[in-house]
Structures are given as C-alpha cells and as structure tokens.
JSON list of C-alpha atoms in Angstrom, two decimals:
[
{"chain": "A", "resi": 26, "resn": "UNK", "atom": "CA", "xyz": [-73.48, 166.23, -2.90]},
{"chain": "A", "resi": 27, "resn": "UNK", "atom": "CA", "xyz": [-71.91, 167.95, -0.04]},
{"chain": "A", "resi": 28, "resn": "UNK", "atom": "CA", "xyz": [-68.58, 169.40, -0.57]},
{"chain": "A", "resi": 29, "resn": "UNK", "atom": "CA", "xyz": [-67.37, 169.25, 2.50]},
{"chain": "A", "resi": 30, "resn": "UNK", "atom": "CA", "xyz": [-69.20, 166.61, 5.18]},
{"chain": "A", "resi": 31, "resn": "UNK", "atom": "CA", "xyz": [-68.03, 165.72, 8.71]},
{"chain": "A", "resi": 32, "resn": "UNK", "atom": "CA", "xyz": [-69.29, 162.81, 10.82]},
{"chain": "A", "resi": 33, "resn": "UNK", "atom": "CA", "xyz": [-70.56, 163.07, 13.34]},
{"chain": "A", "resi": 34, "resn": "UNK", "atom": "CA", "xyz": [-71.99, 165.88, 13.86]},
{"chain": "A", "resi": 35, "resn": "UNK", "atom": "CA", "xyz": [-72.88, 165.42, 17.24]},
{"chain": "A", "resi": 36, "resn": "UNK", "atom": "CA", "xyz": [-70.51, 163.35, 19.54]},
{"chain": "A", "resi": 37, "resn": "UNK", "atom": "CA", "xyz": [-71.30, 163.09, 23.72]},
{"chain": "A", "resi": 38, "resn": "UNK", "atom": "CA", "xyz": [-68.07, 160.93, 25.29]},
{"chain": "A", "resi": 39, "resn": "UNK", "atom": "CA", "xyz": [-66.74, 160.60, 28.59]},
{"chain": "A", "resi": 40, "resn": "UNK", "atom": "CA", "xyz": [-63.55, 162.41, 29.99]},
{"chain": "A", "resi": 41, "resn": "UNK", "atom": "CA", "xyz": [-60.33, 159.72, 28.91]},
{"chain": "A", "resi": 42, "resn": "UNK", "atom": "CA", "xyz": [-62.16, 158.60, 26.21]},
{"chain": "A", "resi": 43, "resn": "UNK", "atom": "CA", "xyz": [-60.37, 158.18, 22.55]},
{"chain": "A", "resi": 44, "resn": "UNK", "atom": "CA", "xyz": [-62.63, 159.66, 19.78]},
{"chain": "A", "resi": 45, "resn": "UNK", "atom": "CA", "xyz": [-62.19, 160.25, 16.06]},
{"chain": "A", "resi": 46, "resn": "UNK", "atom": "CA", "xyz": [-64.03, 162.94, 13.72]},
{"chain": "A", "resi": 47, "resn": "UNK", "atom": "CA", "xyz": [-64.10, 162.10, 10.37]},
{"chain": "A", "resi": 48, "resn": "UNK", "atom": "CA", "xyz": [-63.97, 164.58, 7.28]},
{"chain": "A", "resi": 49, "resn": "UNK", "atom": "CA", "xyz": [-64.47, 164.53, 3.29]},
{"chain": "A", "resi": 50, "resn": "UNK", "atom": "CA", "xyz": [-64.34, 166.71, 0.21]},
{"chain": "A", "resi": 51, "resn": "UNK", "atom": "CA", "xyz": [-65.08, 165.88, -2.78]},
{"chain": "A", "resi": 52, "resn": "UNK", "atom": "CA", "xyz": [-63.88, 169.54, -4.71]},
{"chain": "A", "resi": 53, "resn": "UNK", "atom": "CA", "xyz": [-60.35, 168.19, -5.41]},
{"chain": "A", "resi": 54, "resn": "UNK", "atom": "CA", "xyz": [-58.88, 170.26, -3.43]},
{"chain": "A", "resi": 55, "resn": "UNK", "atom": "CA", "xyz": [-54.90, 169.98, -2.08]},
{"chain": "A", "resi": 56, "resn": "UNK", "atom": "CA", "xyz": [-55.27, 170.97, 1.23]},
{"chain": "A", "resi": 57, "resn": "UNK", "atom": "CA", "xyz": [-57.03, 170.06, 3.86]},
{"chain": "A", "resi": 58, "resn": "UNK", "atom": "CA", "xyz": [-57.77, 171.77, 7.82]},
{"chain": "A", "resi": 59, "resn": "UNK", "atom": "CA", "xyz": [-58.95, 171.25, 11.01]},
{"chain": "A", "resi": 60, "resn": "UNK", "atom": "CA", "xyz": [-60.33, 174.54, 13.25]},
{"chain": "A", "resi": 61, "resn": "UNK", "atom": "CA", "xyz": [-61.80, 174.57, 16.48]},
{"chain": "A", "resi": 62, "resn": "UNK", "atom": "CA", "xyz": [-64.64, 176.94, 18.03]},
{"chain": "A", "resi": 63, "resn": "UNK", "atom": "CA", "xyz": [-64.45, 177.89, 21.58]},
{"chain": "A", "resi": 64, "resn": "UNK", "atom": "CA", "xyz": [-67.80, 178.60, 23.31]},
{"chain": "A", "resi": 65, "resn": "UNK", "atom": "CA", "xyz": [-66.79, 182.29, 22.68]},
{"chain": "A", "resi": 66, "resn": "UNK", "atom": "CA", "xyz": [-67.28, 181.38, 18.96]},
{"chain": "A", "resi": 67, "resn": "UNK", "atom": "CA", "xyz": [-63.30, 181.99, 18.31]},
{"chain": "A", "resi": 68, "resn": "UNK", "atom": "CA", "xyz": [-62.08, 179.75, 15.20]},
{"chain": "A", "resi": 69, "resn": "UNK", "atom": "CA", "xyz": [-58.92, 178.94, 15.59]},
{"chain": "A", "resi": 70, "resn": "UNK", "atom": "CA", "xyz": [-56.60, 176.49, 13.11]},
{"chain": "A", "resi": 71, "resn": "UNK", "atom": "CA", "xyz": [-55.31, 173.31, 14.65]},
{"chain": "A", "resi": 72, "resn": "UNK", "atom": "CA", "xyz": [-54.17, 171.96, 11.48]},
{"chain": "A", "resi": 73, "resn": "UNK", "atom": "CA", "xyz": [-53.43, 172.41, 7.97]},
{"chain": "A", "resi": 74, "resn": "UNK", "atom": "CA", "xyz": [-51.87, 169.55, 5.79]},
{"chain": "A", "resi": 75, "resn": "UNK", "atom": "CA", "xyz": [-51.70, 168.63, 2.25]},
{"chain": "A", "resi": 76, "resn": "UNK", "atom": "CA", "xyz": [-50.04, 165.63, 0.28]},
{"chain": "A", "resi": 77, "resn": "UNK", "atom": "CA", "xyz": [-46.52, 167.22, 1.29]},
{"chain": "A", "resi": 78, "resn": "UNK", "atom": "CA", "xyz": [-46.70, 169.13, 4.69]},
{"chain": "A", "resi": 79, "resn": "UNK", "atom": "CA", "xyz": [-48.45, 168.69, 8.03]},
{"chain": "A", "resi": 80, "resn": "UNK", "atom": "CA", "xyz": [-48.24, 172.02, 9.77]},
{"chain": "A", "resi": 81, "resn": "UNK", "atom": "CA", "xyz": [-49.18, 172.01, 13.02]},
{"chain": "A", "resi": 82, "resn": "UNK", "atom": "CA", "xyz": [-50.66, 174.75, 15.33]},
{"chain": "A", "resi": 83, "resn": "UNK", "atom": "CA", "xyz": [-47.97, 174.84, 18.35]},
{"chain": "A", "resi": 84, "resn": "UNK", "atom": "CA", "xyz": [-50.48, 175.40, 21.26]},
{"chain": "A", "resi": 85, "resn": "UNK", "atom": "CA", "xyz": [-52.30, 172.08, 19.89]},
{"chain": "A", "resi": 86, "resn": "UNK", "atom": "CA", "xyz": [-52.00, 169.27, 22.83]},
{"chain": "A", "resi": 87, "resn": "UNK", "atom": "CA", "xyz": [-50.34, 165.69, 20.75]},
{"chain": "A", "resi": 88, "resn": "UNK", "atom": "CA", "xyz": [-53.68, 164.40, 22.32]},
{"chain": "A", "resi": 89, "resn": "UNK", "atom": "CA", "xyz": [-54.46, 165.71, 18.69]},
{"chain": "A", "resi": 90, "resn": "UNK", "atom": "CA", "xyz": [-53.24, 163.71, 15.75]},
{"chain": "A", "resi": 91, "resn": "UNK", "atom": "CA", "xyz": [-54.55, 164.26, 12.26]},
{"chain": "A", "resi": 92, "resn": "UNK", "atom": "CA", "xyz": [-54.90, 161.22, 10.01]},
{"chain": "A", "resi": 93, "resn": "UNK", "atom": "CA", "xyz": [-55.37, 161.66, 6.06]},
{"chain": "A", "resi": 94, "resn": "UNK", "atom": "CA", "xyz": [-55.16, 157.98, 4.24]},
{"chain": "A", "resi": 95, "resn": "UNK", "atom": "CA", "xyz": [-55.88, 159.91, 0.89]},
{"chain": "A", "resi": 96, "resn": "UNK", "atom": "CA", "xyz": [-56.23, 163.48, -0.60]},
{"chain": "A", "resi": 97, "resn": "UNK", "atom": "CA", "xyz": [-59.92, 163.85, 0.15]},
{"chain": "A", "resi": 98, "resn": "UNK", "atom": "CA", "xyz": [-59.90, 162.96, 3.60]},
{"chain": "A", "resi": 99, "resn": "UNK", "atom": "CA", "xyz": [-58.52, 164.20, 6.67]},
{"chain": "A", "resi": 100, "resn": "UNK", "atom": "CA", "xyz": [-59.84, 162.35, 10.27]},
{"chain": "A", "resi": 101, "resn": "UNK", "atom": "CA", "xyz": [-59.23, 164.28, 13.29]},
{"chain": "A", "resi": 102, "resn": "UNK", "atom": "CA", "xyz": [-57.99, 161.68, 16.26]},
{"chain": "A", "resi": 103, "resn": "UNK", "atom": "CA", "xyz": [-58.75, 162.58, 20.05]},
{"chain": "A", "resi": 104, "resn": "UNK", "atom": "CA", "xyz": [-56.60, 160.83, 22.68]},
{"chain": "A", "resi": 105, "resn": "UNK", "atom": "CA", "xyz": [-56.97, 161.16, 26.31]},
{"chain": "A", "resi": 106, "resn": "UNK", "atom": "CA", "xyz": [-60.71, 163.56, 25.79]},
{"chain": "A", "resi": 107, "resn": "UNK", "atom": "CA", "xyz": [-60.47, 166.40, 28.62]},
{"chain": "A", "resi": 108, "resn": "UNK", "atom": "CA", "xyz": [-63.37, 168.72, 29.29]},
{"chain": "A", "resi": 109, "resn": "UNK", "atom": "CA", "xyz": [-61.68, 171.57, 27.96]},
{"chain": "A", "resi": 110, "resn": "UNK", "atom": "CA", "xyz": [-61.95, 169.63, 24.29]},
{"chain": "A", "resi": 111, "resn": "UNK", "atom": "CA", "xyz": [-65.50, 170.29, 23.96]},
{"chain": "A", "resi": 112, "resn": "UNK", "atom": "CA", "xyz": [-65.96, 173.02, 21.02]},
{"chain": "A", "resi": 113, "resn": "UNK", "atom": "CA", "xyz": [-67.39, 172.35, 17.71]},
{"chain": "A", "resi": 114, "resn": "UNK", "atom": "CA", "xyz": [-64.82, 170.78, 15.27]},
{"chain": "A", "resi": 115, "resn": "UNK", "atom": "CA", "xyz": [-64.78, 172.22, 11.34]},
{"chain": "A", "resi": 116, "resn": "UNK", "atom": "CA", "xyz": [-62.91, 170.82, 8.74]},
{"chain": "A", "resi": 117, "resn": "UNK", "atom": "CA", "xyz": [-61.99, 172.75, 5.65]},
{"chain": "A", "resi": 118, "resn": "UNK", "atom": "CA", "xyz": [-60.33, 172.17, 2.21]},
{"chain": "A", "resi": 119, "resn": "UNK", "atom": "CA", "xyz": [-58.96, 174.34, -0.19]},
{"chain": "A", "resi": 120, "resn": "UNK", "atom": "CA", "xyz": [-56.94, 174.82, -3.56]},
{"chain": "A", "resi": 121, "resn": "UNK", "atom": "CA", "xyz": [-53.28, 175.55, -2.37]},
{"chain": "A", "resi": 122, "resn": "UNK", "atom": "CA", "xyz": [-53.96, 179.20, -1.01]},
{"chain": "A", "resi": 123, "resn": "UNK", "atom": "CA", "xyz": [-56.91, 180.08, -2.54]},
{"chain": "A", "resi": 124, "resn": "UNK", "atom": "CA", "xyz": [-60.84, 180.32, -0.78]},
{"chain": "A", "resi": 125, "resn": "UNK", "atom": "CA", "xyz": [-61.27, 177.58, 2.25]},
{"chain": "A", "resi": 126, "resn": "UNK", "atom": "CA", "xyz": [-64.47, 176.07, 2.10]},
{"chain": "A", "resi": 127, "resn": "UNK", "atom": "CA", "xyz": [-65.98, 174.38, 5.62]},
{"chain": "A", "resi": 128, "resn": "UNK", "atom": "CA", "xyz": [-68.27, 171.77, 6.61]},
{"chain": "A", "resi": 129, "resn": "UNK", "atom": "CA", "xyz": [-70.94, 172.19, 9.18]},
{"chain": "A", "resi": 130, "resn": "UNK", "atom": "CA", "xyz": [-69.10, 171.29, 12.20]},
{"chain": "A", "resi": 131, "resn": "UNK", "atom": "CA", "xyz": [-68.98, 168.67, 14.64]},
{"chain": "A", "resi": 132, "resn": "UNK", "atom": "CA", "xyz": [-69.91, 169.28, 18.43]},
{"chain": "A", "resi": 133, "resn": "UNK", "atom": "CA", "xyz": [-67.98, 167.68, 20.83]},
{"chain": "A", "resi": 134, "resn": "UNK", "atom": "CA", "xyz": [-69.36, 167.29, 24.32]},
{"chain": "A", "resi": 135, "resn": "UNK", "atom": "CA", "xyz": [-66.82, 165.60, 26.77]},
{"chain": "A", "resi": 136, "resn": "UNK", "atom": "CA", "xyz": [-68.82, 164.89, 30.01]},
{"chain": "B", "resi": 217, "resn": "UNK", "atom": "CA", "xyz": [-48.20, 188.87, 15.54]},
{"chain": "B", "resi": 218, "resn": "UNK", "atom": "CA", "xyz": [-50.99, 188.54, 13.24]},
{"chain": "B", "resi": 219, "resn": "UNK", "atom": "CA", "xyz": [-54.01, 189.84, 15.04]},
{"chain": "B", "resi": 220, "resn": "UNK", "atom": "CA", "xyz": [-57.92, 190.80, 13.49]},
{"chain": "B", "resi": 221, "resn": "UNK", "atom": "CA", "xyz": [-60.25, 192.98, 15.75]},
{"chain": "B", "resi": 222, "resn": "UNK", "atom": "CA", "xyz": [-63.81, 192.81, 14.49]},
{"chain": "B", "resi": 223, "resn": "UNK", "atom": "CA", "xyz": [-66.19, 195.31, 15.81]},
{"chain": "B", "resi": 224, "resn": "UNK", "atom": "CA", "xyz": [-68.56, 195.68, 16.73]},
{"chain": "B", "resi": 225, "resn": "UNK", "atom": "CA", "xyz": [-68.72, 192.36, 18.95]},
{"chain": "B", "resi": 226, "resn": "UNK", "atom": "CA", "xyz": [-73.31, 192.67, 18.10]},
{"chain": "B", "resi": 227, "resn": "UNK", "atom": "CA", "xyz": [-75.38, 195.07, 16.41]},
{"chain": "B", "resi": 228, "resn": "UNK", "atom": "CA", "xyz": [-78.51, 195.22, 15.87]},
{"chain": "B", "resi": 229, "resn": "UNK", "atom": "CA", "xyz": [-80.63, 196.73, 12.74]},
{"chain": "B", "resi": 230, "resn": "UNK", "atom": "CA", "xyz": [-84.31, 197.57, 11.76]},
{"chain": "B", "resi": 231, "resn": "UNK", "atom": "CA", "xyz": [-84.73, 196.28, 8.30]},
{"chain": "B", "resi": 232, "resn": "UNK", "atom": "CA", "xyz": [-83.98, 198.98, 5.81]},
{"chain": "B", "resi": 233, "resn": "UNK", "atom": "CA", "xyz": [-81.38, 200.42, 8.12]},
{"chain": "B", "resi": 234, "resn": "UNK", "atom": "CA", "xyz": [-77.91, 200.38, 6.62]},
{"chain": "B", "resi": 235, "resn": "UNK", "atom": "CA", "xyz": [-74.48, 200.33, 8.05]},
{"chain": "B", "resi": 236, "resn": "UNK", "atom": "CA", "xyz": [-70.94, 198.75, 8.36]},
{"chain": "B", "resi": 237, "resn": "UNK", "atom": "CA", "xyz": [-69.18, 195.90, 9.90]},
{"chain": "B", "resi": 238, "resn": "UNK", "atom": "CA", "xyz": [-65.38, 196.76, 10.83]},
{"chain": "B", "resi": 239, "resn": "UNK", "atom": "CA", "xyz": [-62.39, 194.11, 10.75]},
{"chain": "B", "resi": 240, "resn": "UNK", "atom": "CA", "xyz": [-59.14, 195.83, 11.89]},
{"chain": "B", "resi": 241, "resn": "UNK", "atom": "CA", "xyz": [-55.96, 194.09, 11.15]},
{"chain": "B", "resi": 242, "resn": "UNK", "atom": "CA", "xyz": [-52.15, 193.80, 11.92]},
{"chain": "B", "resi": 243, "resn": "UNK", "atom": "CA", "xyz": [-50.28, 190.85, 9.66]},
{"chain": "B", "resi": 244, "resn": "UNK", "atom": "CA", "xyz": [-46.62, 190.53, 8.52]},
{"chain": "B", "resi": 245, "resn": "UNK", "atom": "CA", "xyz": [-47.55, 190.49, 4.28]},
{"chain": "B", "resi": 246, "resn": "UNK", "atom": "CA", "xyz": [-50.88, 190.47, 3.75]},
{"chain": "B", "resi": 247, "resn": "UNK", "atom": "CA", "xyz": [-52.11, 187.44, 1.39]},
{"chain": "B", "resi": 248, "resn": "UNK", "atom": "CA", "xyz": [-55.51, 188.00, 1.49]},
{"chain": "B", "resi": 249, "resn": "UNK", "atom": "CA", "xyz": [-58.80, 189.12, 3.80]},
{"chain": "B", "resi": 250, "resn": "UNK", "atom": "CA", "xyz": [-61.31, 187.03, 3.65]},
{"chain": "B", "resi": 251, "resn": "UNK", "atom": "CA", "xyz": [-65.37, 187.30, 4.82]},
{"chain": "B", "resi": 252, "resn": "UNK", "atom": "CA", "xyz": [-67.23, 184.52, 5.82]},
{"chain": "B", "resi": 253, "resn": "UNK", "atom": "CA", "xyz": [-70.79, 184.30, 6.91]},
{"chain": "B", "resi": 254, "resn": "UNK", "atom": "CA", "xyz": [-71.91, 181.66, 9.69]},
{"chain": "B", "resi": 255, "resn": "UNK", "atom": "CA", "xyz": [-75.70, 180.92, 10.70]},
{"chain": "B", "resi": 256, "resn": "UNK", "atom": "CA", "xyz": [-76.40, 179.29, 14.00]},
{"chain": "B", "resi": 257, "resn": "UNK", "atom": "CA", "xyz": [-75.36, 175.73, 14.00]},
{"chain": "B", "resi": 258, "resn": "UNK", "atom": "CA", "xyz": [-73.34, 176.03, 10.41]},
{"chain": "B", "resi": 259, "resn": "UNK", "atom": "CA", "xyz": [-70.57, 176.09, 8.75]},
{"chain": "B", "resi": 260, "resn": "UNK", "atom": "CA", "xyz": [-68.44, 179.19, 7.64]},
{"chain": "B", "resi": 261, "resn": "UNK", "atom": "CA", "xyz": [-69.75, 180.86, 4.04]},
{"chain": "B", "resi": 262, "resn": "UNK", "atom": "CA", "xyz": [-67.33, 182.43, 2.00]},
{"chain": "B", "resi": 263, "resn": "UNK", "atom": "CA", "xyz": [-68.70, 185.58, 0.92]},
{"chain": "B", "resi": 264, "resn": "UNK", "atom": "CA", "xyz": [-65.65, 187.81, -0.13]},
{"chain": "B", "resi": 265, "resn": "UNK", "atom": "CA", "xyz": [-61.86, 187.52, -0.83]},
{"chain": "B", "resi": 266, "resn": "UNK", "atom": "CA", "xyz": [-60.00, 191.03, -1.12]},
{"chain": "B", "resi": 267, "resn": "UNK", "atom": "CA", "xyz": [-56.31, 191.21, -1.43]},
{"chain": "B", "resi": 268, "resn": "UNK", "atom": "CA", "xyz": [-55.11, 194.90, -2.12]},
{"chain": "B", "resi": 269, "resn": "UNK", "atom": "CA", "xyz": [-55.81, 198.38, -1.01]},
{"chain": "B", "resi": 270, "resn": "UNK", "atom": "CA", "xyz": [-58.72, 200.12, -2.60]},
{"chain": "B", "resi": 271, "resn": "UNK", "atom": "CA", "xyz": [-60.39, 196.71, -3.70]},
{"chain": "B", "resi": 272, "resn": "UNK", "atom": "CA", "xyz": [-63.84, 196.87, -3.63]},
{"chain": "B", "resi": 273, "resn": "UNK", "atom": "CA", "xyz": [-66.59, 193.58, -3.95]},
{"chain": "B", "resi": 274, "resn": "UNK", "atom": "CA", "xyz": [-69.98, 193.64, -4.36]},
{"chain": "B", "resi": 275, "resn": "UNK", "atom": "CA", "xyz": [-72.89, 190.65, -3.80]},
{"chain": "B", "resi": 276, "resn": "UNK", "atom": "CA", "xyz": [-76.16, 191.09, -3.60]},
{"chain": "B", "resi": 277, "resn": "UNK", "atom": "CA", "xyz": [-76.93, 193.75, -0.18]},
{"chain": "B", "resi": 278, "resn": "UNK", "atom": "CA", "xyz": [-73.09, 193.48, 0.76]},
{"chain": "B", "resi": 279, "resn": "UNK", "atom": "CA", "xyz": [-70.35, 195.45, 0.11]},
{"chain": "B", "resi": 280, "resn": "UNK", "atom": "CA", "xyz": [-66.48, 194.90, 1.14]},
{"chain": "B", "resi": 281, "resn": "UNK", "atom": "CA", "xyz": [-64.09, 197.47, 1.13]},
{"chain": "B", "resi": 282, "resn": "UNK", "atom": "CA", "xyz": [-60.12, 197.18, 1.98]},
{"chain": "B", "resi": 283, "resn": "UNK", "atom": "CA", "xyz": [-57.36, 199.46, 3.25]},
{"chain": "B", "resi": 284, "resn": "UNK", "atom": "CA", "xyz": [-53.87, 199.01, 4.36]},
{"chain": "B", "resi": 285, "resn": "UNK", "atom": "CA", "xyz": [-55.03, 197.83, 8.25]},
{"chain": "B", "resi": 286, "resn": "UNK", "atom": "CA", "xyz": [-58.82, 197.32, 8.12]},
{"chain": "B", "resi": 287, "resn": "UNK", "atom": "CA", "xyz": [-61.56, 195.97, 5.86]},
{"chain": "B", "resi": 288, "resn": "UNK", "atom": "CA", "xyz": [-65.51, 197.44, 6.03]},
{"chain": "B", "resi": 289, "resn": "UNK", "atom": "CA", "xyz": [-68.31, 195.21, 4.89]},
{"chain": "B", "resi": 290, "resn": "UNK", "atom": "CA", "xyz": [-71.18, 197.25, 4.43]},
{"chain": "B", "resi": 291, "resn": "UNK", "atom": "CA", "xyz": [-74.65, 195.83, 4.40]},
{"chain": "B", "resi": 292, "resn": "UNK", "atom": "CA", "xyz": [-77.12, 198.19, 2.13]},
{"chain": "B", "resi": 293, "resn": "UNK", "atom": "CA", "xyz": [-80.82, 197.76, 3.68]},
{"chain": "B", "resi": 294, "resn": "UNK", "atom": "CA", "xyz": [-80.40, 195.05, 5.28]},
{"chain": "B", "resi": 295, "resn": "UNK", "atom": "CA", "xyz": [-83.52, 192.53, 5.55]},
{"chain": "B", "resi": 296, "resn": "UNK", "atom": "CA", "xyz": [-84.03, 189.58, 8.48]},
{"chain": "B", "resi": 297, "resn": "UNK", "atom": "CA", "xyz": [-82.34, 186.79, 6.32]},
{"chain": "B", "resi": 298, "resn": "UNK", "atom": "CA", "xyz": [-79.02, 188.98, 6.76]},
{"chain": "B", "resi": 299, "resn": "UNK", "atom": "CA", "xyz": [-79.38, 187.62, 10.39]},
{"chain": "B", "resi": 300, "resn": "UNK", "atom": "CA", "xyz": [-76.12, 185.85, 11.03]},
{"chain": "B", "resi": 301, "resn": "UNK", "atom": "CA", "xyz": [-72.58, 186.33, 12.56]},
{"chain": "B", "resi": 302, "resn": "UNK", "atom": "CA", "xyz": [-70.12, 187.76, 9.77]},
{"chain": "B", "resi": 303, "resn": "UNK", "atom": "CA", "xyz": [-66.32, 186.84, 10.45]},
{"chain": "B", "resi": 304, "resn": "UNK", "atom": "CA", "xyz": [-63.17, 188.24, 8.95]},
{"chain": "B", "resi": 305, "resn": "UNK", "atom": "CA", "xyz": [-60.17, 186.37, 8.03]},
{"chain": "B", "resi": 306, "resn": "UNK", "atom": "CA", "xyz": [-56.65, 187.43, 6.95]},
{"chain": "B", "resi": 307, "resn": "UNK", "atom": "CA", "xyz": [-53.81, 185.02, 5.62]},
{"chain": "B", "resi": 308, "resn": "UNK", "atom": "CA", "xyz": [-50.37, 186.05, 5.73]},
{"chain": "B", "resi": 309, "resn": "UNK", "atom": "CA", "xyz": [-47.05, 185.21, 7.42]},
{"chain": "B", "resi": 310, "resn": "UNK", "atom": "CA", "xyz": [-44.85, 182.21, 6.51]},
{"chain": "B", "resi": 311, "resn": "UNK", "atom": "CA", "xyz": [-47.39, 179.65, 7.28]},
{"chain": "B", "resi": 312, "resn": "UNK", "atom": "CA", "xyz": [-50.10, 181.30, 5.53]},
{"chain": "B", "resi": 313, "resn": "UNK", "atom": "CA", "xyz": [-52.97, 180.35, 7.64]},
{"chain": "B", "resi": 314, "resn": "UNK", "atom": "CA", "xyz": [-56.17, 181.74, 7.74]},
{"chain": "B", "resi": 315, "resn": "UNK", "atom": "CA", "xyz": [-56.21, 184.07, 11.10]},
{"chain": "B", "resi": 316, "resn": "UNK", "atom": "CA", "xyz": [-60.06, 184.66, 12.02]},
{"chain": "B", "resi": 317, "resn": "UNK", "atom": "CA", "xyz": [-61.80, 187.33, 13.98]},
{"chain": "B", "resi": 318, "resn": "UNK", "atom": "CA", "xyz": [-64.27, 186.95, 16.74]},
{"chain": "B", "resi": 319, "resn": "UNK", "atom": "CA", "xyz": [-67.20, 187.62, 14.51]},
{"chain": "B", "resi": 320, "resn": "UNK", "atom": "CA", "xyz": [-69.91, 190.51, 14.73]},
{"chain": "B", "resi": 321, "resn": "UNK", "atom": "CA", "xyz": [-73.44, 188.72, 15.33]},
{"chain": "B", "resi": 322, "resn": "UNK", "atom": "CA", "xyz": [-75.69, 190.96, 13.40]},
{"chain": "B", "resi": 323, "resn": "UNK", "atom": "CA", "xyz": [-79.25, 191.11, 13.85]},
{"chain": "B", "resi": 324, "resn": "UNK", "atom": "CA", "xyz": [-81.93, 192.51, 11.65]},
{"chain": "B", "resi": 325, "resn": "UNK", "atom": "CA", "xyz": [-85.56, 193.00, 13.03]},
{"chain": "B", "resi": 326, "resn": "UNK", "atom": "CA", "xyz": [-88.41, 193.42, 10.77]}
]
C-alpha cells in the first residue's frame, strides 16, 4: 500500500528514444509533481499540476510533457531522450500547499 | 530569487557526538521550510514543516529550529541509522513551489 509508486524504477533507453514514467497516489491528494535529480543530487521541480493548473518550470525542454488522465495519476512523457536526461525522476503529491510526499524515484539512463 | 544554501555540503560524526545541520535562505514570503530525509536509492522523507520565526519541532534525536533567513536541524547523539543526506526546502513566491537545497550527507560512525 504504497502511497506514492513510480514505474519503472529503472529505465536504460537509447538517445532519440520516446519514454514514459508512470506515477500513482493513492492519499487523495490535489496536486501532483514531477522533480528531477542531477548527479549532483540537486532536486529541482519540473512540474506541478492539479485538476485546474499545469505550472510549468520555464527551463523545462517541451521534450517534457506531463500527462494526468485522473487525479491520482500523473505520467511523465519523454520525447526526443538526450544524454543530458539521465537523472532519477520523483514524483510527488500533496494536499493543496500542505507536506509533499515522494515516491522512490525512477533512474533514467539514456545511452 | 528564491535561493537555500545548506551547509555543510558532508559531515561526519562519531556516534554520541552531537551537532547541527544549517539551511540558509533568501525567498520573497516565506510559506513554509520544510526537512526531508533521503537514504541512498530513496525517496525524500518528510521529517519537519516550520513556518514562523522562533518555531521549534522535535522527533525523536532531531531538532528543527527557524529564524527569519535560516533554519538549524540539530541531531542530539546521533547513532549510525541517522546515516542519510538531510535536505531543506522552502515554499514561497507566487508559484509556491517547493525550492530544495543541495542536501548535507551526514555520516555517523559507530
């Protein structure tokens, strides 16, 4: 009973490759994100969205496009894969503002 | 722009040997400063949320502290299973994102 699970957790494409990473809560939570982790271990926010607003980190490529077909899921869509998109993926939900709770990451190796 | 500073970047602890993490931070309206703990291979924890000056929160070994541009979270005799990177978080400006830190990877030796 995972609150928050990504698959995969491991993913190993080639360079020009289309790739999605999937994501689920099941906390009822509003809002939904997608961070990435350099090798330096920096988490940055690529995403945030909820039922009413997509907002959108402005130094994230439109390789990126987030998907969400219902409140308790938000896929993260990879166009185009370039080396520099290999970092490990979280996804995160949360109650409007309140604590942002993550799932254990997906690591993206693009080869 | 909203910036966090953690420092230091490592430290490293005998068990038993106390001290404090720093998270240094310039945002425009400050909505909250959050702590997260992250093991090797995981997920950010939530550990602490702390949203005005001269809040104080306790759990277990760890306590976090908050002024008006930096938060302390102070580990009390520390053992190995404190072993992990601890990252700071503040929301604030118009988008109210979470703005993290570069972490402080603290190790604790037996």
């Amino acid at each position: 009973d995972t609150a928050v699970s990504q698959t995969p957790k491991y993913l190993v494409t080639q360079m020009g490759n289309d790739k999605s990473i999937k994501c689920e809560q099941n906390l009822g939570h509003d809002t939904m994100y997608w961070y990435k982790q350099d090798s330096k271990k920096f988490l940055k926010i690529m995403f945030s969205y909820n039922n009413k607003e997509l907002i959108i980190n402005e130094t994230v490529p439109n390789r990126f496009s987030p998907k969400s077909p219902d409140k308790a899921h938000l896929n993260l869509h990879i166009n185009s894969l370039e080396l520099g998109d290999s970092a490990v993926y979280f996804c995160a939900s949360s109650l409007q503002e309140n604590i942002q709770y993550f799932g254990a990451g997906t690591r993206l190796s693009v080869l | 722009e909203d910036q966090v500073t953690q420092s230091p970047e490592a430290l490293r602890l005998q068990e038993g040997e106390s001290s404090s993490l720093n998270c240094s931070y310039t945002v425009s309206g400050l909505r909250g400063l959050f702590w997260y703990r992250q093991d090797p291979g995981k997920g950010p924890e939530f550990l602490f949320t702390l949203y005005s000056a001269g809040e104080e929160k306790e759990k277990e070994r760890l306590k976090a502290t908050l002024t008006k541009k930096e938060s302390f979270l102070h580990i009390t005799a520390p053992k190995p299973e404190d072993s992990a990177t601890y990252l700071c978080a503040v929301r604030g400006g118009s988008q109210g994102n979470l703005i993290f830190g570069k972490g402080t990877k603290l190790s604790v030796k037996p």
